[in-house]
Coordinates of N, CA and C in Angstrom, one line a residue:
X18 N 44.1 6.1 21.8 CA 43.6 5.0 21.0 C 42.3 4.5 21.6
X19 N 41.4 4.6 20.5 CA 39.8 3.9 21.1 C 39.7 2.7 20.3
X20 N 38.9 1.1 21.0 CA 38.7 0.1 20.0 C 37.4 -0.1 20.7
X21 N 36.8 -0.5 19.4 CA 35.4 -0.5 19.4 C 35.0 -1.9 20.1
X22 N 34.4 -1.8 21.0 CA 33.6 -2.9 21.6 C 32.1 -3.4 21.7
X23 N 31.9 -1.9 20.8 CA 30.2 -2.7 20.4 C 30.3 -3.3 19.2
X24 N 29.2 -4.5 18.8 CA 28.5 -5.0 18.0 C 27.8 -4.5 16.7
X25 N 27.1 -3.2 17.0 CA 27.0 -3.5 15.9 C 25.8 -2.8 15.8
X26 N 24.5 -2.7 15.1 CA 25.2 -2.1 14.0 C 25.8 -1.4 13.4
X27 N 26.9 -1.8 12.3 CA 27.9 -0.6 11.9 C 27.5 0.3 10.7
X28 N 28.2 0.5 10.6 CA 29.3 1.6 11.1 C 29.0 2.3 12.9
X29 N 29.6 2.1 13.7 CA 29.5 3.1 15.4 C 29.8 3.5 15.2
X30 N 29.4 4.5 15.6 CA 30.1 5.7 15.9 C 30.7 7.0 17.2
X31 N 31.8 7.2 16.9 CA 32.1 7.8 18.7 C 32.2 9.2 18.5
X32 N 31.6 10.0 19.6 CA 31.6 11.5 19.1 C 32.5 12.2 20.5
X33 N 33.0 13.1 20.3 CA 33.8 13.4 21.5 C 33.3 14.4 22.5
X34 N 33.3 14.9 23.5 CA 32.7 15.8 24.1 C 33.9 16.0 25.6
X35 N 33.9 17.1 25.3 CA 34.5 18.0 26.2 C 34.3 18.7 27.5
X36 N 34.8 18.6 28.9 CA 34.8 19.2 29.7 C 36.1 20.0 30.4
X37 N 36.3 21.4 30.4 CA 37.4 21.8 30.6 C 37.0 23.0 31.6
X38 N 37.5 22.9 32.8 CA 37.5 24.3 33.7 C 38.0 25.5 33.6
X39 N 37.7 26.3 33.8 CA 38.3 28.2 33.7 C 39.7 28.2 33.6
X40 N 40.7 28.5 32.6 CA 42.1 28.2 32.7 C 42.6 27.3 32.0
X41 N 41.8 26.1 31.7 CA 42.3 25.0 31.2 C 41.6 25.1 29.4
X42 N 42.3 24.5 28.0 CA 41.9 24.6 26.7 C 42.3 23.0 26.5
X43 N 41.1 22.3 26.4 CA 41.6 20.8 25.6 C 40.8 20.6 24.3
X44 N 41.5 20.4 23.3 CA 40.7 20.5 22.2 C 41.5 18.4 21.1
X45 N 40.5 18.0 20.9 CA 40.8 16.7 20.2 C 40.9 16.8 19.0
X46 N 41.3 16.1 18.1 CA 41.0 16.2 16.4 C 41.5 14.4 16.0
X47 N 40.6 13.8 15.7 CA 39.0 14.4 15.1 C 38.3 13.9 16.1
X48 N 36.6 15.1 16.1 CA 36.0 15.1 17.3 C 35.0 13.8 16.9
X49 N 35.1 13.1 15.9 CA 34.6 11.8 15.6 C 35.1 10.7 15.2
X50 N 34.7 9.3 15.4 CA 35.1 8.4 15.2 C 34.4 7.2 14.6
X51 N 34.7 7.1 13.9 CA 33.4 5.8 13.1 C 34.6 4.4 13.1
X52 N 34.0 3.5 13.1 CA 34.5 2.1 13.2 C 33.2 0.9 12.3
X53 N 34.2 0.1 11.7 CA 33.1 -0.5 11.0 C 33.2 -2.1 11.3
X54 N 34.1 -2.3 12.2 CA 33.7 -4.1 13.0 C 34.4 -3.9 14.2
X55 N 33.9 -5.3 14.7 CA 34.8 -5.6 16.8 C 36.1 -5.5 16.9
X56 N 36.4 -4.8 17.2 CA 37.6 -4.6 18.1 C 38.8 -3.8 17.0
X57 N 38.2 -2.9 15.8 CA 39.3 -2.1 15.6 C 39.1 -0.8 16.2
X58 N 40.8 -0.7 15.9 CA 41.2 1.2 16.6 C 41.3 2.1 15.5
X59 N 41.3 3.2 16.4 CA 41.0 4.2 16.3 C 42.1 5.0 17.1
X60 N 43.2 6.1 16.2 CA 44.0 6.7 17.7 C 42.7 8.4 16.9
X61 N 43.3 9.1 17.9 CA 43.0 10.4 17.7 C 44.2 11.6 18.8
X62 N 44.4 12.8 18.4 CA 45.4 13.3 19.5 C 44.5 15.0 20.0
X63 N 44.8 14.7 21.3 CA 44.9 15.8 22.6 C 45.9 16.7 22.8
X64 N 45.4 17.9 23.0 CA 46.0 18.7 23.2 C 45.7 19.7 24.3
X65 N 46.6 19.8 25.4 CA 45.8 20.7 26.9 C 46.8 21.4 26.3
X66 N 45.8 22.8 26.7 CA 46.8 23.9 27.4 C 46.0 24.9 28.4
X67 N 47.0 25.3 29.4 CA 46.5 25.7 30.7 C 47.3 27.0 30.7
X68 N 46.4 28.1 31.6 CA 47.1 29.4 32.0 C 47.3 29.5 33.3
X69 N 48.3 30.0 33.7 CA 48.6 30.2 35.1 C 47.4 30.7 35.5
X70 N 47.2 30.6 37.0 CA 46.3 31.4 37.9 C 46.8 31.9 38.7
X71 N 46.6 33.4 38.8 CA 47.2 33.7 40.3 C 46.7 33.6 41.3
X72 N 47.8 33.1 42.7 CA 47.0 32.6 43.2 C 46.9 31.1 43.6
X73 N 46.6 30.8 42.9 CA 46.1 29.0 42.7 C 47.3 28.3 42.4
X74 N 47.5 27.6 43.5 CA 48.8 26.6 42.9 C 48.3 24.7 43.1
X75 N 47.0 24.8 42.8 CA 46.6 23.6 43.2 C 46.2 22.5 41.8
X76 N 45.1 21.9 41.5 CA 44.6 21.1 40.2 C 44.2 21.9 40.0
X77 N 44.2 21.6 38.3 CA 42.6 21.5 37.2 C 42.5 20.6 36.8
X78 N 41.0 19.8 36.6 CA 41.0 18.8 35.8 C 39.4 19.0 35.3
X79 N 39.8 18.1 34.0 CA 38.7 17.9 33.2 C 38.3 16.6 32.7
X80 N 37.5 16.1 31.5 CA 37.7 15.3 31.0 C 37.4 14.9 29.4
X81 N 37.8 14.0 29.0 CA 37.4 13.7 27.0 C 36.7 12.7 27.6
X82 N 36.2 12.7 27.0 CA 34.3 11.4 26.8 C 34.1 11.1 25.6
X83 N 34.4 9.6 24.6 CA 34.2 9.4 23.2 C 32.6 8.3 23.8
X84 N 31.5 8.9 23.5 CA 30.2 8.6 23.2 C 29.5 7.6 21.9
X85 N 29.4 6.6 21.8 CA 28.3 6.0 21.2 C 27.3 5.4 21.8
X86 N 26.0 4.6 21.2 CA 25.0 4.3 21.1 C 25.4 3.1 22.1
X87 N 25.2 3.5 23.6 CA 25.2 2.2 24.5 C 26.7 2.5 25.1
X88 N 27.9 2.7 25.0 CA 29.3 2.6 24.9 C 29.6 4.3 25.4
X89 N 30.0 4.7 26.5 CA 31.1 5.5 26.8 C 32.7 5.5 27.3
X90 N 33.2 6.1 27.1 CA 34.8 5.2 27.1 C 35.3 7.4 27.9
X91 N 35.4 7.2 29.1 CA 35.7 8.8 29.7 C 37.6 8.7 30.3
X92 N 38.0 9.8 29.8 CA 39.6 10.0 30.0 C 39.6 11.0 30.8
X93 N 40.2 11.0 32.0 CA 40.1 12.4 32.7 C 41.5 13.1 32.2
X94 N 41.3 14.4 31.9 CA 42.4 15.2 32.1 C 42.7 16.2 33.3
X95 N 44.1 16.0 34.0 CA 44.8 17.1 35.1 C 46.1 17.5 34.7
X96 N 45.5 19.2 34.9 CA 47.3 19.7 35.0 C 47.3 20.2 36.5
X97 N 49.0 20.3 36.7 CA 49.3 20.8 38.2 C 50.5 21.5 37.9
X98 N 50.6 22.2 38.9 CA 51.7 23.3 38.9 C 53.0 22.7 39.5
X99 N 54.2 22.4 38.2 CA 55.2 22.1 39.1 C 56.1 22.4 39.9
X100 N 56.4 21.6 40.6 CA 57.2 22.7 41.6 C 58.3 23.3 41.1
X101 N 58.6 24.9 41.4 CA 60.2 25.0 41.2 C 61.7 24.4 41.5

């Protein structure tokens, strides 16, 4: 869920942007968000998926970043390997 905390003027708008490391797939829908007064939401949904590495039993992380004019709002995403 994103709520708009800027002013104005509207319509804001939030655009999404992605960072994901070798192994890791995060993809959002929808990759935009428009809001048209203070303080309403907005949900949108996430989806990681990760491949094993051989080898590597340690983090990946990334992150979602919803961007407007003045306003970043950044979510980090980590997956880890659970233990057996």
């Amino acid at each position: 869920m994103v709520t708009n905390v800027g002013r104005g003027p509207y319509p804001v708008v939030y655009n999404a942007t992605i960072e994901a490391p070798k192994g890791m797939e995060i993809t959002v829908k929808p990759m935009t968000l428009s809001f048209s007064r203070l303080n309403e939401e907005r949900s949108f949904k996430v989806v990681v998926k990760a491949e094993p590495i051989a080898g590597y039993s340690g983090i990946l992380s990334g992150e979602l970043v919803w961007r407007s004019p003045g306003h970043s709002v950044r979510s980090p995403v980590v997956v880890y390997k659970q233990q057996d």
